[in-house]
């Protein structure tokens, strides 16, 4: 039977290659209520997906691989793999990181020809919202919008994930407001660029301690700020389980009144091996299709975590036992849906935002400010003391810990760059890149020192990491500076004017500092946390001579 499938796949590959040049656009998928539909004929769309990328830290893991391979630019790989995906009844692939500087047209066309849609994560291994030091800044905004610009023109782009398991327990839920801000601004960008409506969602892990409030948080409030769909990474059905024992029944009940589509963004527990994929039959059964819009099996490629469906070596593909089982199970599923024309959603109310307390520590409103490079640039131009270019990440981290220490330099000195999801305190410049924020902190410290000792000529030195300049405020910056206020604690209502990358896929290159990988403290998160911070800074950067 395995041999037959491989032979069939080879024949399909030959026919597929012959059809690659056909210019085929697929019917876009649209959202109505809590379901996906084909736009033209209104048939309900159930995701029959496979995670399709190597070594990018899916399945709740992390990866230091900044040199990832974008599978949607690998034409040979797409030609090789799509017939195998088709044999699994696949209509959706999830990719975790794309390279916006490269061409995606051929693979996207091949996928369209095969009736396969794409859900793409907006982040990358080297630039993402980091649960340890969460930020939503200009570099992340550039990254996210460049991915949108790259994939929005294709009608088989189903949606985007603004984050994947960013918060995975109660200790780091303060990162979730930054993800929701990313959802808000990505949706606004799609609308501003007049792209067709493409959903932006979040993929959450199955952590029982934060499961309920997180679901509520991402759905609550204004629709313009909330997710368009909810992805659930769930591995609770292992081996010969059932609807009740696996927790699927409970999860289905929880999402029964969710106002946007929900689906399994990853599934497929790999204990025992080979997998039985009995949960696949359950997922597309009447018990679940009224609530869930299908799911994405983790994963296509075999890696060290042993979740792979196939083993790939060059142009050769070897179907693994999991592939054979999944192919057999998918051949049995026939989900019953509704037609868009006859569907009147009843679960239209958004969830209430969760209260903060012992079980949840993220403030729902306000959210972090929208990244605005124009504002950040205006701010730096108007400073007297600024950071020198080329400062290392470790030095930036250490400088922040020294300057923004309220025990020695006052609680308000860095208020303008505060970004704290647990208190809802956000300075106007907390969304700027690390070097810009450091310049603000240095300037604040400089003027504090000048106020007490105007003869101090070394207040803008910082061990040779800063310099003085003549401040300038162009007329185009006046309104922005006025909204931010002298202390940088005002609310800037002007929307970002940056256009992201061009539709050709060009993206700006960011250093890790700009990408949010440099540790920048929340500044008002408590003295104990700050003490830990200063200790870390001392370890990685040594002492900083302030004057």
XYZ file of C-alpha atoms in Angstrom:
547
model
C 0.000 0.000 0.000
C 2.842 2.386 0.772
C 4.462 1.531 -2.544
C 1.210 2.310 -4.334
C 0.983 5.708 -2.725
C 4.551 6.568 -3.642
C 3.971 5.504 -7.217
C 0.748 7.513 -7.366
C 2.575 10.505 -5.931
C 5.268 10.183 -8.588
C 2.665 10.113 -11.355
C 0.903 13.062 -9.786
C 4.215 14.920 -9.615
C 4.768 14.486 -13.324
C 1.281 15.753 -14.124
C 1.720 18.555 -11.620
C 4.944 19.801 -13.178
C 3.186 19.963 -16.533
C 0.516 22.234 -15.072
C 2.787 24.555 -13.117
C 2.798 27.271 -15.751
C -0.988 27.580 -15.729
C -1.989 30.935 -14.234
C -4.706 29.950 -11.811
C -6.247 32.113 -9.113
C -8.198 30.349 -6.415
C -11.381 31.586 -4.829
C -10.388 33.656 -1.771
C -11.461 32.431 1.637
C -13.625 34.885 3.590
C -14.823 35.034 7.190
C -18.433 35.295 8.244
C -19.224 34.940 11.913
C -17.219 32.021 13.277
C -16.724 30.209 9.972
C -14.614 30.310 6.818
C -16.260 30.234 3.389
C -15.256 30.189 -0.249
C -16.061 33.705 -1.402
C -17.792 32.868 -4.682
C -19.954 29.839 -4.015
C -20.360 30.233 -0.246
C -19.329 26.666 0.611
C -17.941 26.360 4.125
C -14.175 25.899 4.170
C -12.623 23.436 6.618
C -8.854 23.624 7.000
C -7.145 20.329 6.162
C -3.666 21.543 6.859
C -0.055 20.553 7.289
C 2.742 22.607 8.899
C 5.229 23.057 6.095
C 8.634 24.401 7.162
C 11.845 23.057 8.639
C 13.677 24.195 11.763
C 11.796 27.341 12.716
C 10.663 26.481 16.226
C 7.068 25.365 15.740
C 5.367 23.023 18.204
C 6.111 25.422 21.066
C 9.855 25.159 20.628
C 12.354 27.896 19.893
C 15.025 28.129 17.260
C 18.168 30.180 16.944
C 18.219 29.488 13.221
C 18.182 32.964 11.698
C 19.191 31.444 8.352
C 15.913 29.632 7.905
C 14.785 28.296 4.553
C 11.608 29.892 3.274
C 9.756 26.934 1.711
C 7.662 29.230 -0.468
C 10.769 30.352 -2.347
C 12.073 26.821 -2.946
C 10.575 25.999 -6.327
C 12.220 22.577 -6.501
C 10.932 21.777 -3.034
C 7.400 22.896 -3.886
C 7.456 20.807 -7.049
C 8.682 17.823 -5.055
C 6.293 18.151 -2.091
C 2.943 19.385 -3.372
C 1.866 16.010 -4.811
C 2.542 14.430 -1.418
C 0.486 17.156 0.253
C -2.336 16.589 -2.220
C -2.331 12.893 -1.390
C -3.128 13.933 2.201
C -6.172 15.940 0.994
C -4.256 19.070 2.070
C -5.929 22.381 1.317
C -3.812 24.577 3.638
C -0.189 24.837 4.663
C 1.170 26.821 7.568
C 4.569 28.472 7.190
C 6.304 29.951 10.227
C 8.712 32.443 8.631
C 9.041 33.796 5.130
C 11.758 35.935 3.556
C 10.065 39.014 2.065
C 13.156 39.858 0.001
C 12.702 36.773 -2.193
C 10.262 35.789 -4.908
C 7.264 33.680 -3.879
C 5.278 33.776 -7.087
C 6.122 30.329 -8.444
C 5.426 28.357 -5.279
C 2.293 30.355 -4.532
C 1.074 29.638 -8.063
C 1.863 25.937 -7.696
C -0.054 25.841 -4.431
C -2.970 27.690 -6.010
C -3.027 25.213 -8.878
C -3.278 22.455 -6.279
C -6.070 24.249 -4.391
C -3.825 24.855 -1.374
C -4.048 28.011 0.748
C -1.372 29.522 2.981
C -1.464 30.734 6.580
C 1.764 32.567 7.356
C 3.255 33.659 10.644
C 4.390 37.287 10.458
C 7.456 36.918 12.663
C 10.768 35.136 12.096
C 13.214 33.362 14.419
C 15.355 36.499 14.760
C 12.543 39.056 14.969
C 9.423 38.373 16.979
C 7.511 39.468 20.062
C 9.658 38.017 22.827
C 7.800 36.788 25.908
C 10.817 37.638 28.121
C 11.041 41.251 26.971
C 7.854 41.965 25.000
C 7.786 44.912 22.649
C 5.840 46.083 19.648
C 8.225 48.411 17.884
C 9.039 49.939 14.529
C 11.291 47.092 13.415
C 8.627 44.484 14.160
C 6.043 46.620 12.380
C 8.295 46.785 9.320
C 8.771 43.022 9.429
C 5.059 42.288 9.769
C 3.973 44.691 7.041
C 6.660 43.423 4.669
C 5.232 39.900 5.006
C 1.754 41.268 4.354
C 2.983 43.115 1.262
C 4.632 39.949 -0.013
C 1.675 37.575 0.357
C -1.437 39.771 0.173
C -1.528 39.821 -3.667
C -2.083 36.046 -3.802
C -5.683 34.895 -3.565
C -4.592 31.705 -1.799
C -3.233 33.631 1.185
C -5.786 32.657 3.826
C -4.467 34.644 6.791
C -1.633 35.663 9.084
C -0.593 34.825 12.637
C 0.645 37.804 14.659
C 2.187 35.472 17.232
C 2.709 31.828 18.124
C 2.608 30.766 21.786
C 4.067 34.119 22.861
C 2.628 33.666 26.356
C 2.693 30.119 27.674
C 2.066 30.542 31.409
C 0.916 33.119 33.949
C 4.425 34.541 34.403
C 4.571 35.990 30.900
C 1.016 36.981 29.985
C 2.166 40.610 30.079
C 3.421 39.933 26.541
C -0.078 39.389 25.150
C -1.050 43.095 24.905
C 1.863 43.526 22.495
C 0.539 40.704 20.319
C -2.910 42.263 20.311
C -1.400 45.623 19.357
C 0.327 43.823 16.469
C -3.024 42.369 15.402
C -4.621 45.828 15.531
C -1.906 47.515 13.494
C -1.580 44.719 10.934
C -5.327 44.805 10.310
C -5.192 48.593 9.975
C -2.291 48.297 7.527
C -4.155 45.780 5.358
C -7.116 48.159 5.231
C -4.950 51.226 4.563
C -3.220 49.498 1.639
C -6.646 48.535 0.260
C -5.801 44.859 0.110
C -8.684 42.424 0.143
C -9.822 41.407 3.610
C -7.287 38.937 4.996
C -7.645 37.695 8.560
C -5.059 38.231 11.285
C -5.064 35.835 14.225
C -3.048 34.306 17.039
C -1.860 30.746 17.698
C -2.013 29.797 21.387
C -0.664 26.819 23.267
C -2.875 24.617 25.419
C -1.837 25.872 28.857
C -4.613 25.205 31.365
C -3.569 28.038 33.700
C -4.138 30.829 31.153
C -6.349 29.142 28.568
C -9.638 30.878 29.395
C -8.509 34.469 29.998
C -6.250 34.390 26.940
C -9.120 33.309 24.695
C -11.196 36.164 26.122
C -8.404 38.742 25.903
C -7.736 38.200 22.208
C -11.461 38.428 21.372
C -12.636 41.228 23.660
C -13.061 44.924 22.958
C -13.346 46.693 19.637
C -13.359 44.419 16.597
C -10.608 46.549 15.056
C -8.273 45.459 17.879
C -9.370 41.829 18.163
C -8.216 38.727 16.320
C -10.030 37.583 13.193
C -9.451 33.910 14.043
C -8.045 31.836 16.893
C -5.480 29.108 16.318
C -5.095 26.427 18.966
C -1.895 24.365 19.228
C -3.210 21.270 20.959
C -1.607 17.878 21.563
C -3.939 16.392 24.191
C -5.252 13.471 22.095
C -2.512 10.844 22.213
C -2.898 7.372 20.776
C -6.151 5.526 21.326
C -8.049 8.246 23.163
C -11.557 9.624 22.657
C -13.563 12.835 22.449
C -14.083 13.076 26.209
C -10.776 11.766 27.578
C -8.670 13.935 25.277
C -10.334 17.133 26.451
C -11.701 17.804 22.969
C -15.250 17.849 24.307
C -14.369 20.492 26.898
C -12.468 22.639 24.411
C -15.368 22.412 21.957
C -17.787 23.566 24.615
C -15.503 26.491 25.495
C -15.458 27.768 21.928
C -19.123 27.088 21.142
C -19.983 30.787 21.412
C -16.700 32.254 20.135
C -17.429 35.021 17.648
C -14.589 34.310 15.171
C -13.366 31.086 13.540
C -11.307 28.727 15.696
C -9.177 25.878 14.421
C -6.255 23.707 15.461
C -3.148 25.627 14.384
C -1.067 22.557 15.293
C -2.123 19.082 16.325
C -0.855 15.507 16.291
C 0.568 14.091 19.522
C 3.423 11.756 18.537
C 3.023 9.268 21.376
C 2.832 6.422 20.522
C 4.678 6.083 17.238
C 3.463 5.736 14.586
C 0.611 8.104 15.284
C -2.932 6.822 14.953
C -4.520 10.162 13.990
C -7.839 9.115 15.479
C -8.298 12.774 16.465
C -8.436 13.646 12.758
C -11.665 11.686 12.416
C -13.056 13.441 15.477
C -12.028 16.904 14.292
C -14.054 16.617 11.091
C -17.019 14.838 12.697
C -20.357 16.378 13.598
C -19.196 16.633 17.226
C -16.728 19.362 16.251
C -17.463 20.883 12.848
C -20.143 23.160 14.230
C -17.459 24.889 16.301
C -14.061 24.157 14.753
C -12.905 24.962 11.231
C -10.490 22.061 10.902
C -6.822 21.871 11.791
C -3.171 21.733 10.773
C -1.125 18.588 11.371
C 2.369 19.125 12.730
C 4.466 18.604 10.587
C 5.515 17.669 7.031
C 9.296 17.371 7.442
C 10.914 14.848 9.751
C 13.200 16.557 12.266
C 14.791 15.665 15.590
C 11.455 16.087 17.385
C 10.057 13.136 15.365
C 6.809 14.781 14.251
C 7.536 14.393 10.540
C 5.238 12.839 7.987
C 7.988 12.398 5.408
C 11.754 12.269 5.251
C 13.328 14.446 2.572
C 16.791 14.121 1.067
C 17.450 16.396 -1.886
C 14.821 15.629 -4.500
C 13.812 12.365 -2.820
C 10.807 11.991 -0.512
C 10.206 8.939 1.664
C 6.767 8.634 3.195
C 6.981 7.683 6.878
C 4.428 5.510 8.710
C 2.686 8.652 10.043
C 2.097 9.776 6.467
C 0.455 6.491 5.557
C -1.846 6.576 8.571
C -2.807 10.231 8.080
C -3.500 9.663 4.387
C -5.829 6.812 5.270
C -7.637 8.835 7.934
C -8.015 11.949 5.787
C -9.571 9.847 3.036
C -12.386 9.042 5.474
C -13.305 12.564 6.550
C -16.311 14.298 5.009
C -17.067 17.355 7.158
C -20.581 18.717 6.857
C -20.794 22.482 6.703
C -23.298 25.223 5.951
C -23.588 27.633 3.054
C -22.781 31.259 3.658
C -26.074 32.471 2.201
C -28.124 30.440 4.680
C -25.811 31.042 7.658
C -26.870 33.661 10.193
C -24.317 33.840 13.026
C -25.808 33.857 16.496
C -22.529 34.029 18.410
C -21.745 37.619 17.440
C -20.909 39.058 20.873
C -17.247 39.500 21.758
C -16.026 38.070 25.049
C -15.616 40.299 28.098
C -12.032 41.324 28.763
C -10.528 39.352 31.654
C -9.965 41.121 34.948
C -6.420 41.362 36.221
C -5.506 39.458 39.343
C -3.832 36.268 40.485
C -4.825 34.295 37.380
C -4.278 37.012 34.769
C -1.804 39.882 34.673
C -2.336 41.721 31.391
C -4.285 44.966 31.087
C -6.697 44.989 28.143
C -6.802 48.753 27.701
C -4.870 50.716 26.723
C -2.827 48.619 24.327
C 0.752 49.522 23.329
C 1.040 52.439 20.919
C 1.206 51.909 17.186
C 4.821 51.958 15.960
C 5.469 55.270 14.227
C 8.922 55.726 12.725
C 8.174 59.353 11.913
C 7.519 60.065 15.576
C 10.674 58.233 16.644
C 12.791 60.083 14.110
C 11.345 63.425 15.208
C 12.095 62.573 18.821
C 15.761 61.763 18.159
C 16.239 64.930 16.096
C 14.926 66.996 19.002
C 17.336 65.575 21.607
C 20.570 67.101 22.828
C 22.246 63.912 24.069
C 21.979 60.849 21.824
C 23.424 57.350 21.573
C 26.258 56.836 19.147
C 25.556 54.433 16.285
C 26.850 50.887 16.447
C 26.473 50.228 20.175
C 26.373 46.487 20.881
C 23.237 44.809 22.210
C 24.920 43.938 25.504
C 26.057 47.537 25.989
C 22.554 48.837 25.260
C 21.087 46.446 27.825
C 23.630 47.485 30.445
C 23.141 51.188 29.746
C 19.386 50.882 30.152
C 19.802 49.093 33.472
C 22.030 51.895 34.747
C 20.104 54.893 33.439
C 16.548 53.697 34.091
C 17.111 52.552 37.669
C 14.484 54.382 39.781
C 16.467 53.603 42.932
C 19.259 55.923 41.820
C 17.954 58.162 39.058
C 14.277 58.777 39.805
C 11.150 56.923 38.774
C 10.188 59.238 35.919
C 13.444 59.503 34.017
C 12.448 56.790 31.530
C 8.666 57.240 31.648
C 8.615 58.216 27.981
C 9.844 54.780 26.897
C 7.911 52.627 29.355
C 6.171 49.583 27.853
C 4.481 47.471 30.502
C 1.698 45.079 29.612
C 0.901 44.202 33.212
C 0.150 47.809 34.228
C -0.954 49.272 30.914
C 1.680 52.013 31.165
C 3.123 52.948 27.785
C 5.342 55.899 27.032
C 4.901 57.588 23.676
C 8.335 56.349 22.564
C 8.133 52.810 23.965
C 7.535 51.547 20.420
C 10.755 53.015 18.979
C 13.774 50.817 18.318
C 16.292 50.128 21.060
C 18.835 52.743 19.985
C 16.166 55.439 19.719
C 14.815 54.546 23.155
C 18.336 54.618 24.570
C 18.838 58.102 23.161
C 15.674 59.242 24.951
C 16.921 57.745 28.221
C 20.376 59.309 27.837
C 18.867 62.704 27.096
C 16.571 62.502 30.116
C 19.504 61.618 32.354
C 21.617 64.370 30.793
C 19.094 67.085 31.620
C 18.520 65.705 35.110
C 22.252 66.025 35.747
C 22.398 69.495 34.169
C 19.607 70.643 36.443
C 21.642 69.802 39.536
C 25.099 70.695 38.195
C 25.160 72.814 35.063
C 28.974 72.749 35.056
C 29.026 69.006 34.536
C 30.438 68.541 31.036
C 30.523 64.734 31.147
C 26.817 64.054 31.673
C 26.472 63.014 28.015
C 29.369 60.574 27.856
C 28.169 57.212 29.133
C 31.572 55.603 28.781
C 31.962 56.985 25.279
C 28.601 55.648 24.053
C 26.844 59.022 23.656
C 27.401 62.386 22.027
C 25.746 65.809 21.945
C 24.000 67.410 19.019
C 22.039 70.577 18.285
C 18.349 69.696 18.706
C 16.037 70.401 15.785
C 12.278 70.144 15.485
C 11.133 70.352 11.856
C 7.696 71.813 11.281
C 6.488 68.377 10.192
C 7.287 67.109 13.693
C 5.538 69.814 15.720
C 2.159 68.117 16.042
C 3.680 64.733 16.910
C 5.980 66.238 19.562
C 3.078 68.156 21.053
C 0.974 65.009 21.382
C 3.848 63.074 22.980
C 4.532 65.876 25.459
C 7.777 67.007 27.026
C 7.901 63.950 29.314
C 6.990 61.572 26.489
C 3.938 60.318 28.346
C 1.249 61.759 26.112
C -0.964 59.808 23.741
C -0.037 60.173 20.078
C -3.150 59.837 17.959
C -1.487 60.284 14.569
C -1.356 56.966 12.740
C 1.897 55.597 11.300
C 2.572 56.949 7.842
C 5.133 54.305 6.867
C 4.142 52.250 3.869
C 5.962 49.101 4.899
C 7.811 47.334 2.148
C 7.033 47.588 -1.521
C 4.796 45.007 -3.111
C 7.860 43.518 -4.725
C 8.774 42.100 -1.360
C 11.664 44.344 -0.341
C 12.021 44.532 3.424
C 14.154 46.643 5.651
C 17.041 44.920 7.382
C 17.062 45.222 11.149
C 19.695 44.556 13.732
C 18.763 42.531 16.749
C 18.594 45.732 18.772
C 15.931 47.107 16.512
C 14.210 43.765 16.394
C 13.422 43.749 20.073
C 16.012 41.151 21.105
C 17.895 43.644 23.272
C 16.559 43.595 26.807
C 14.784 46.876 27.569
C 13.114 46.917 30.989
C 9.492 47.837 31.555
C 10.878 50.287 34.163
C 7.802 50.321 36.400
C 7.497 46.590 36.969
C 8.615 46.532 40.562
C 11.859 46.789 42.493
C 12.498 43.054 42.710
C 12.302 42.644 38.940
C 14.486 45.707 38.515
C 17.089 44.314 40.891
C 17.240 41.140 38.810
C 17.610 43.336 35.764
C 20.525 45.282 37.126
C 22.226 42.025 38.138
C 21.809 40.667 34.606
C 23.162 43.887 33.152
C 26.173 43.726 35.416
C 26.860 40.179 34.305
C 26.646 40.867 30.597
C 27.866 44.416 30.390
C 29.863 45.280 33.441
C 29.469 48.527 35.338
C 28.539 51.658 33.443
C 30.198 54.950 34.372
C 27.364 57.461 34.174
C 29.411 60.646 34.374
